[in-house]
Amino acid sequence: MKAKAKTLVCPYEDCENHTQTVEGNIQFIRKYGNGATQNLFRCMKCRRTFSERRGTAIFGCCLSEDKINEITKCLSEGNGIRSTARITGVSKSTVCSLVKRLGSHMKKVTESQIQGYHMEECQLDELWSFVFKKRKI
């Protein structure tokens, strides 16, 4: 964990070392879950603690990284919410919650990364799907 602490910065904007990786500034406190990124750290400058997941889409999520990856893979393969819930063994509301989390986080990432981008030409591929109707409308 010491090697991981060397790569982190304090996430609090009012801290003096907010964007600086100073040797010994971040200290590992303890694990708080089963996941690999469920670790608690402390900034030695402002003395506040923070999760390694802070600022990510899975911050505050109780699922393990493996389960989140499994759900994301199922959804990206075109499975529906109910089938993804059955395959992964979680509830439908958990899958919906994760979709909302990931979607809003990706919107923020896209907005922050693509600003002032000038595009001359754009080519988009079409996605075709079939929807079955039982009766004519």
PDB file of C-alpha atoms in Angstrom:
ATOM      1  CA  MET A   1       0.000   0.000   0.000  1.00  0.00           C
ATOM      2  CA  LYS A   2       2.945   2.347   0.462  1.00  0.00           C
ATOM      3  CA  ALA A   3       3.658   2.229  -3.271  1.00  0.00           C
ATOM      4  CA  LYS A   4       0.016   3.025  -4.021  1.00  0.00           C
ATOM      5  CA  ALA A   5       0.037   5.914  -1.516  1.00  0.00           C
ATOM      6  CA  LYS A   6       2.987   7.484  -3.356  1.00  0.00           C
ATOM      7  CA  THR A   7       0.887   7.827  -6.519  1.00  0.00           C
ATOM      8  CA  LEU A   8      -2.122   9.506  -4.855  1.00  0.00           C
ATOM      9  CA  VAL A   9      -2.791  13.182  -4.251  1.00  0.00           C
ATOM     10  CA  CYS A  10      -5.128  14.825  -1.759  1.00  0.00           C
ATOM     11  CA  PRO A  11      -8.594  15.119  -3.366  1.00  0.00           C
ATOM     12  CA  TYR A  12      -9.599  18.181  -1.313  1.00  0.00           C
ATOM     13  CA  GLU A  13      -9.184  21.392  -3.303  1.00  0.00           C
ATOM     14  CA  ASP A  14      -8.503  23.583  -0.265  1.00  0.00           C
ATOM     15  CA  CYS A  15      -5.483  21.464   0.765  1.00  0.00           C
ATOM     16  CA  GLU A  16      -2.015  22.843   0.002  1.00  0.00           C
ATOM     17  CA  ASN A  17      -0.943  19.526  -1.528  1.00  0.00           C
ATOM     18  CA  HIS A  18      -4.070  19.074  -3.666  1.00  0.00           C
ATOM     19  CA  THR A  19      -2.211  18.469  -6.934  1.00  0.00           C
ATOM     20  CA  GLN A  20       1.252  17.590  -5.629  1.00  0.00           C
ATOM     21  CA  THR A  21       2.658  14.121  -5.059  1.00  0.00           C
ATOM     22  CA  VAL A  22       4.939  14.797  -2.102  1.00  0.00           C
ATOM     23  CA  GLU A  23       6.823  11.862  -0.587  1.00  0.00           C
ATOM     24  CA  GLY A  24       5.117  10.739   2.614  1.00  0.00           C
ATOM     25  CA  ASN A  25       2.146  13.103   2.215  1.00  0.00           C
ATOM     26  CA  ILE A  26      -0.451  10.342   1.768  1.00  0.00           C
ATOM     27  CA  GLN A  27      -0.603   7.577   4.346  1.00  0.00           C
ATOM     28  CA  PHE A  28      -2.506   4.284   4.166  1.00  0.00           C
ATOM     29  CA  ILE A  29      -4.991   3.908   7.053  1.00  0.00           C
ATOM     30  CA  ARG A  30      -6.945   0.667   6.534  1.00  0.00           C
ATOM     31  CA  LYS A  31      -9.098  -1.391   4.188  1.00  0.00           C
ATOM     32  CA  TYR A  32     -12.850  -0.958   4.492  1.00  0.00           C
ATOM     33  CA  GLY A  33     -14.155  -3.650   2.136  1.00  0.00           C
ATOM     34  CA  ASN A  34     -13.248  -6.695   0.072  1.00  0.00           C
ATOM     35  CA  GLY A  35     -12.365  -4.859  -3.149  1.00  0.00           C
ATOM     36  CA  ALA A  36      -8.849  -4.039  -4.251  1.00  0.00           C
ATOM     37  CA  THR A  37      -9.616  -0.299  -4.319  1.00  0.00           C
ATOM     38  CA  GLN A  38     -11.549  -0.134  -1.056  1.00  0.00           C
ATOM     39  CA  ASN A  39      -8.729   1.479   0.880  1.00  0.00           C
ATOM     40  CA  LEU A  40      -8.759   4.468   3.188  1.00  0.00           C
ATOM     41  CA  PHE A  41      -5.921   7.021   3.036  1.00  0.00           C
ATOM     42  CA  ARG A  42      -5.049  10.181   4.984  1.00  0.00           C
ATOM     43  CA  CYS A  43      -3.447  13.376   3.756  1.00  0.00           C
ATOM     44  CA  MET A  44      -0.775  14.296   6.304  1.00  0.00           C
ATOM     45  CA  LYS A  45      -0.998  17.989   5.388  1.00  0.00           C
ATOM     46  CA  CYS A  46      -4.716  18.617   5.974  1.00  0.00           C
ATOM     47  CA  ARG A  47      -5.211  15.468   8.153  1.00  0.00           C
ATOM     48  CA  ARG A  48      -8.417  14.427   6.290  1.00  0.00           C
ATOM     49  CA  THR A  49      -9.161  10.904   5.165  1.00  0.00           C
ATOM     50  CA  PHE A  50     -10.407   9.822   1.753  1.00  0.00           C
ATOM     51  CA  SER A  51     -11.238   6.671  -0.153  1.00  0.00           C
ATOM     52  CA  GLU A  52      -9.185   5.509  -3.089  1.00  0.00           C
ATOM     53  CA  ARG A  53     -12.474   5.317  -5.013  1.00  0.00           C
ATOM     54  CA  ARG A  54     -13.237   9.013  -4.442  1.00  0.00           C
ATOM     55  CA  GLY A  55     -13.890  10.795  -7.725  1.00  0.00           C
ATOM     56  CA  THR A  56     -14.621   7.572  -9.601  1.00  0.00           C
ATOM     57  CA  ALA A  57     -17.904   6.110 -10.812  1.00  0.00           C
ATOM     58  CA  ILE A  58     -17.805   3.408  -8.149  1.00  0.00           C
ATOM     59  CA  PHE A  59     -17.330   5.713  -5.143  1.00  0.00           C
ATOM     60  CA  GLY A  60     -19.898   4.730  -2.505  1.00  0.00           C
ATOM     61  CA  CYS A  61     -20.708   1.480  -4.296  1.00  0.00           C
ATOM     62  CA  CYS A  62     -20.592  -1.682  -2.181  1.00  0.00           C
ATOM     63  CA  LEU A  63     -19.989  -4.049  -5.096  1.00  0.00           C
ATOM     64  CA  SER A  64     -16.564  -5.527  -5.756  1.00  0.00           C
ATOM     65  CA  GLU A  65     -14.602  -4.495  -8.830  1.00  0.00           C
ATOM     66  CA  ASP A  66     -15.028  -7.979 -10.314  1.00  0.00           C
ATOM     67  CA  LYS A  67     -18.820  -7.805 -10.016  1.00  0.00           C
ATOM     68  CA  ILE A  68     -18.882  -4.276 -11.498  1.00  0.00           C
ATOM     69  CA  ASN A  69     -16.726  -5.456 -14.414  1.00  0.00           C
ATOM     70  CA  GLU A  70     -18.999  -8.461 -14.946  1.00  0.00           C
ATOM     71  CA  ILE A  71     -22.114  -6.254 -15.031  1.00  0.00           C
ATOM     72  CA  THR A  72     -20.447  -3.772 -17.388  1.00  0.00           C
ATOM     73  CA  LYS A  73     -19.338  -6.550 -19.765  1.00  0.00           C
ATOM     74  CA  CYS A  74     -22.854  -8.019 -19.861  1.00  0.00           C
ATOM     75  CA  LEU A  75     -24.377  -4.638 -20.655  1.00  0.00           C
ATOM     76  CA  SER A  76     -21.773  -3.832 -23.303  1.00  0.00           C
ATOM     77  CA  GLU A  77     -22.512  -7.163 -25.019  1.00  0.00           C
ATOM     78  CA  GLY A  78     -26.102  -6.046 -25.490  1.00  0.00           C
ATOM     79  CA  ASN A  79     -27.795  -7.874 -22.624  1.00  0.00           C
ATOM     80  CA  GLY A  80     -30.802  -6.201 -21.074  1.00  0.00           C
ATOM     81  CA  ILE A  81     -31.069  -5.099 -17.469  1.00  0.00           C
ATOM     82  CA  ARG A  82     -33.089  -8.133 -16.343  1.00  0.00           C
ATOM     83  CA  SER A  83     -30.846 -10.640 -18.093  1.00  0.00           C
ATOM     84  CA  THR A  84     -27.742  -8.915 -16.731  1.00  0.00           C
ATOM     85  CA  ALA A  85     -29.216  -9.134 -13.235  1.00  0.00           C
ATOM     86  CA  ARG A  86     -29.905 -12.865 -13.695  1.00  0.00           C
ATOM     87  CA  ILE A  87     -26.454 -13.599 -15.157  1.00  0.00           C
ATOM     88  CA  THR A  88     -24.517 -11.697 -12.492  1.00  0.00           C
ATOM     89  CA  GLY A  89     -26.712 -12.636  -9.536  1.00  0.00           C
ATOM     90  CA  VAL A  90     -27.603  -9.100  -8.449  1.00  0.00           C
ATOM     91  CA  SER A  91     -30.947  -7.342  -8.326  1.00  0.00           C
ATOM     92  CA  LYS A  92     -32.400  -5.392 -11.232  1.00  0.00           C
ATOM     93  CA  SER A  93     -32.280  -2.185  -9.200  1.00  0.00           C
ATOM     94  CA  THR A  94     -28.542  -2.706  -8.593  1.00  0.00           C
ATOM     95  CA  VAL A  95     -27.911  -2.944 -12.334  1.00  0.00           C
ATOM     96  CA  CYS A  96     -30.036   0.177 -12.953  1.00  0.00           C
ATOM     97  CA  SER A  97     -28.179   2.055 -10.239  1.00  0.00           C
ATOM     98  CA  LEU A  98     -24.819   1.107 -11.721  1.00  0.00           C
ATOM     99  CA  VAL A  99     -25.947   2.155 -15.209  1.00  0.00           C
ATOM    100  CA  LYS A 100     -26.947   5.578 -13.861  1.00  0.00           C
ATOM    101  CA  ARG A 101     -23.655   5.926 -11.981  1.00  0.00           C
ATOM    102  CA  LEU A 102     -21.513   4.969 -14.958  1.00  0.00           C
ATOM    103  CA  GLY A 103     -23.539   7.108 -17.361  1.00  0.00           C
ATOM    104  CA  SER A 104     -23.351  10.272 -15.282  1.00  0.00           C
ATOM    105  CA  HIS A 105     -19.632   9.752 -14.619  1.00  0.00           C
ATOM    106  CA  MET A 106     -18.901   9.236 -18.313  1.00  0.00           C
ATOM    107  CA  LYS A 107     -20.865  12.382 -19.147  1.00  0.00           C
ATOM    108  CA  LYS A 108     -18.647  14.371 -16.757  1.00  0.00           C
ATOM    109  CA  VAL A 109     -15.479  12.796 -18.167  1.00  0.00           C
ATOM    110  CA  THR A 110     -16.552  13.509 -21.737  1.00  0.00           C
ATOM    111  CA  GLU A 111     -17.458  17.118 -20.940  1.00  0.00           C
ATOM    112  CA  SER A 112     -14.123  17.726 -19.231  1.00  0.00           C
ATOM    113  CA  GLN A 113     -12.028  16.024 -21.928  1.00  0.00           C
ATOM    114  CA  ILE A 114     -13.714  17.245 -25.098  1.00  0.00           C
ATOM    115  CA  GLN A 115     -13.742  21.030 -24.905  1.00  0.00           C
ATOM    116  CA  GLY A 116     -12.791  23.266 -27.791  1.00  0.00           C
ATOM    117  CA  TYR A 117     -12.337  20.249 -30.046  1.00  0.00           C
ATOM    118  CA  HIS A 118     -12.641  21.155 -33.700  1.00  0.00           C
ATOM    119  CA  MET A 119     -13.850  18.350 -35.934  1.00  0.00           C
ATOM    120  CA  GLU A 120     -13.722  18.501 -39.713  1.00  0.00           C
ATOM    121  CA  GLU A 121     -15.511  15.242 -40.433  1.00  0.00           C
ATOM    122  CA  CYS A 122     -17.312  12.600 -38.382  1.00  0.00           C
ATOM    123  CA  GLN A 123     -18.377   9.113 -39.412  1.00  0.00           C
ATOM    124  CA  LEU A 124     -20.779   7.187 -37.197  1.00  0.00           C
ATOM    125  CA  ASP A 125     -21.753   3.557 -37.539  1.00  0.00           C
ATOM    126  CA  GLU A 126     -25.381   2.609 -37.165  1.00  0.00           C
ATOM    127  CA  LEU A 127     -26.696   0.200 -34.579  1.00  0.00           C
ATOM    128  CA  TRP A 128     -29.684  -1.827 -35.771  1.00  0.00           C
ATOM    129  CA  SER A 129     -31.942  -3.721 -33.414  1.00  0.00           C
ATOM    130  CA  PHE A 130     -35.230  -5.553 -33.741  1.00  0.00           C
ATOM    131  CA  VAL A 131     -38.171  -4.832 -31.447  1.00  0.00           C
ATOM    132  CA  PHE A 132     -40.995  -7.366 -31.477  1.00  0.00           C
ATOM    133  CA  LYS A 133     -44.575  -6.102 -31.249  1.00  0.00           C
ATOM    134  CA  LYS A 134     -47.406  -8.444 -30.330  1.00  0.00           C
ATOM    135  CA  ARG A 135     -50.120  -6.324 -31.902  1.00  0.00           C
ATOM    136  CA  LYS A 136     -50.312  -3.703 -34.612  1.00  0.00           C
ATOM    137  CA  ILE A 137     -50.558  -0.122 -33.523  1.00  0.00           C
TER     138      ILE A 137
END
